[in-house]
């Protein structure tokens, strides 16, 4: 279960949409979360990777180095 507070204007918009469409506010909140969760996770994870690279915790390779390591270099 999730409970959250929304700004009044967003709450009004959500309520209006729910009334006009015959769906619940929870339906639209769930749809919005599901629609954007992948993007939010990707953004968070990419930020974490950048921090690890900048701190030297992650090994980085150039494309040439990677191709050579994988035996793909000409």
PDB file of C-alpha atoms in Angstrom:
ATOM      1  CA  UNK A   1       0.000   0.000   0.000  1.00  0.00           C
ATOM      2  CA  UNK A   2       1.203   3.465  -0.843  1.00  0.00           C
ATOM      3  CA  UNK A   3      -0.084   6.748   0.487  1.00  0.00           C
ATOM      4  CA  UNK A   4       1.150  10.057  -0.835  1.00  0.00           C
ATOM      5  CA  UNK A   5       0.293  13.708  -0.690  1.00  0.00           C
ATOM      6  CA  UNK A   6      -0.032  15.643  -3.897  1.00  0.00           C
ATOM      7  CA  UNK A   7      -0.111  19.386  -4.449  1.00  0.00           C
ATOM      8  CA  UNK A   8      -3.712  20.633  -4.481  1.00  0.00           C
ATOM      9  CA  UNK A   9      -3.682  21.516  -8.183  1.00  0.00           C
ATOM     10  CA  UNK A  10      -2.464  18.026  -9.135  1.00  0.00           C
ATOM     11  CA  UNK A  11      -5.029  16.447  -6.828  1.00  0.00           C
ATOM     12  CA  UNK A  12      -7.787  18.475  -8.521  1.00  0.00           C
ATOM     13  CA  UNK A  13      -6.592  17.479 -11.995  1.00  0.00           C
ATOM     14  CA  UNK A  14      -6.413  13.829 -10.991  1.00  0.00           C
ATOM     15  CA  UNK A  15      -9.863  13.973  -9.420  1.00  0.00           C
ATOM     16  CA  UNK A  16     -11.303  15.631 -12.514  1.00  0.00           C
ATOM     17  CA  UNK A  17      -9.753  13.063 -14.816  1.00  0.00           C
ATOM     18  CA  UNK A  18     -11.036  10.213 -12.668  1.00  0.00           C
ATOM     19  CA  UNK A  19     -14.584  11.615 -12.655  1.00  0.00           C
ATOM     20  CA  UNK A  20     -14.644  12.277 -16.400  1.00  0.00           C
ATOM     21  CA  UNK A  21     -13.238   8.881 -17.299  1.00  0.00           C
ATOM     22  CA  UNK A  22     -14.996   6.725 -14.728  1.00  0.00           C
ATOM     23  CA  UNK A  23     -11.693   5.357 -13.442  1.00  0.00           C
ATOM     24  CA  UNK A  24     -10.221   5.786  -9.970  1.00  0.00           C
ATOM     25  CA  UNK A  25      -7.492   8.190  -8.938  1.00  0.00           C
ATOM     26  CA  UNK A  26      -5.500   5.131  -7.860  1.00  0.00           C
ATOM     27  CA  UNK A  27      -5.719   3.757 -11.391  1.00  0.00           C
ATOM     28  CA  UNK A  28      -4.109   6.878 -12.833  1.00  0.00           C
ATOM     29  CA  UNK A  29      -1.496   7.138 -10.086  1.00  0.00           C
ATOM     30  CA  UNK A  30      -0.535   3.512 -10.703  1.00  0.00           C
ATOM     31  CA  UNK A  31      -0.395   4.095 -14.477  1.00  0.00           C
ATOM     32  CA  UNK A  32       1.864   7.129 -14.022  1.00  0.00           C
ATOM     33  CA  UNK A  33       4.232   5.207 -11.747  1.00  0.00           C
ATOM     34  CA  UNK A  34       4.402   2.204 -14.058  1.00  0.00           C
ATOM     35  CA  UNK A  35       4.983   4.453 -17.073  1.00  0.00           C
ATOM     36  CA  UNK A  36       7.931   6.246 -15.507  1.00  0.00           C
ATOM     37  CA  UNK A  37       9.506   3.731 -13.138  1.00  0.00           C
ATOM     38  CA  UNK A  38      11.875   2.319 -15.783  1.00  0.00           C
ATOM     39  CA  UNK A  39      13.114   5.819 -16.612  1.00  0.00           C
ATOM     40  CA  UNK A  40      13.588   6.689 -12.953  1.00  0.00           C
ATOM     41  CA  UNK A  41      15.506   3.471 -12.292  1.00  0.00           C
ATOM     42  CA  UNK A  42      17.711   4.036 -15.342  1.00  0.00           C
ATOM     43  CA  UNK A  43      18.455   7.610 -14.287  1.00  0.00           C
ATOM     44  CA  UNK A  44      19.317   6.551 -10.737  1.00  0.00           C
ATOM     45  CA  UNK A  45      21.501   3.662 -11.882  1.00  0.00           C
ATOM     46  CA  UNK A  46      23.336   5.769 -14.452  1.00  0.00           C
ATOM     47  CA  UNK A  47      24.062   8.387 -11.771  1.00  0.00           C
ATOM     48  CA  UNK A  48      25.460   5.636  -9.550  1.00  0.00           C
ATOM     49  CA  UNK A  49      27.680   4.322 -12.353  1.00  0.00           C
ATOM     50  CA  UNK A  50      29.007   7.813 -13.115  1.00  0.00           C
ATOM     51  CA  UNK A  51      29.869   8.279  -9.433  1.00  0.00           C
ATOM     52  CA  UNK A  52      31.744   4.951  -9.353  1.00  0.00           C
ATOM     53  CA  UNK A  53      33.665   5.787 -12.539  1.00  0.00           C
ATOM     54  CA  UNK A  54      34.581   9.251 -11.263  1.00  0.00           C
ATOM     55  CA  UNK A  55      35.763   7.799  -7.954  1.00  0.00           C
ATOM     56  CA  UNK A  56      37.896   5.163  -9.702  1.00  0.00           C
ATOM     57  CA  UNK A  57      35.771   2.244  -8.487  1.00  0.00           C
ATOM     58  CA  UNK A  58      34.839   1.240 -12.064  1.00  0.00           C
ATOM     59  CA  UNK A  59      37.293   0.260 -14.768  1.00  0.00           C
ATOM     60  CA  UNK A  60      36.714   2.048 -18.054  1.00  0.00           C
ATOM     61  CA  UNK A  61      37.903   1.139 -21.531  1.00  0.00           C
ATOM     62  CA  UNK A  62      38.133   2.921 -24.839  1.00  0.00           C
ATOM     63  CA  UNK A  63      36.379   1.288 -27.768  1.00  0.00           C
ATOM     64  CA  UNK A  64      39.761   0.305 -29.225  1.00  0.00           C
ATOM     65  CA  UNK A  65      40.796  -1.327 -25.932  1.00  0.00           C
ATOM     66  CA  UNK A  66      37.518  -3.216 -25.690  1.00  0.00           C
ATOM     67  CA  UNK A  67      37.690  -4.461 -29.287  1.00  0.00           C
ATOM     68  CA  UNK A  68      41.266  -5.637 -28.707  1.00  0.00           C
ATOM     69  CA  UNK A  69      40.303  -7.354 -25.427  1.00  0.00           C
ATOM     70  CA  UNK A  70      37.450  -9.157 -27.184  1.00  0.00           C
ATOM     71  CA  UNK A  71      39.555 -10.094 -30.184  1.00  0.00           C
ATOM     72  CA  UNK A  72      37.561  -7.892 -32.528  1.00  0.00           C
ATOM     73  CA  UNK A  73      40.355  -5.507 -33.533  1.00  0.00           C
ATOM     74  CA  UNK A  74      41.473  -5.524 -37.161  1.00  0.00           C
TER      75      UNK A  74
END
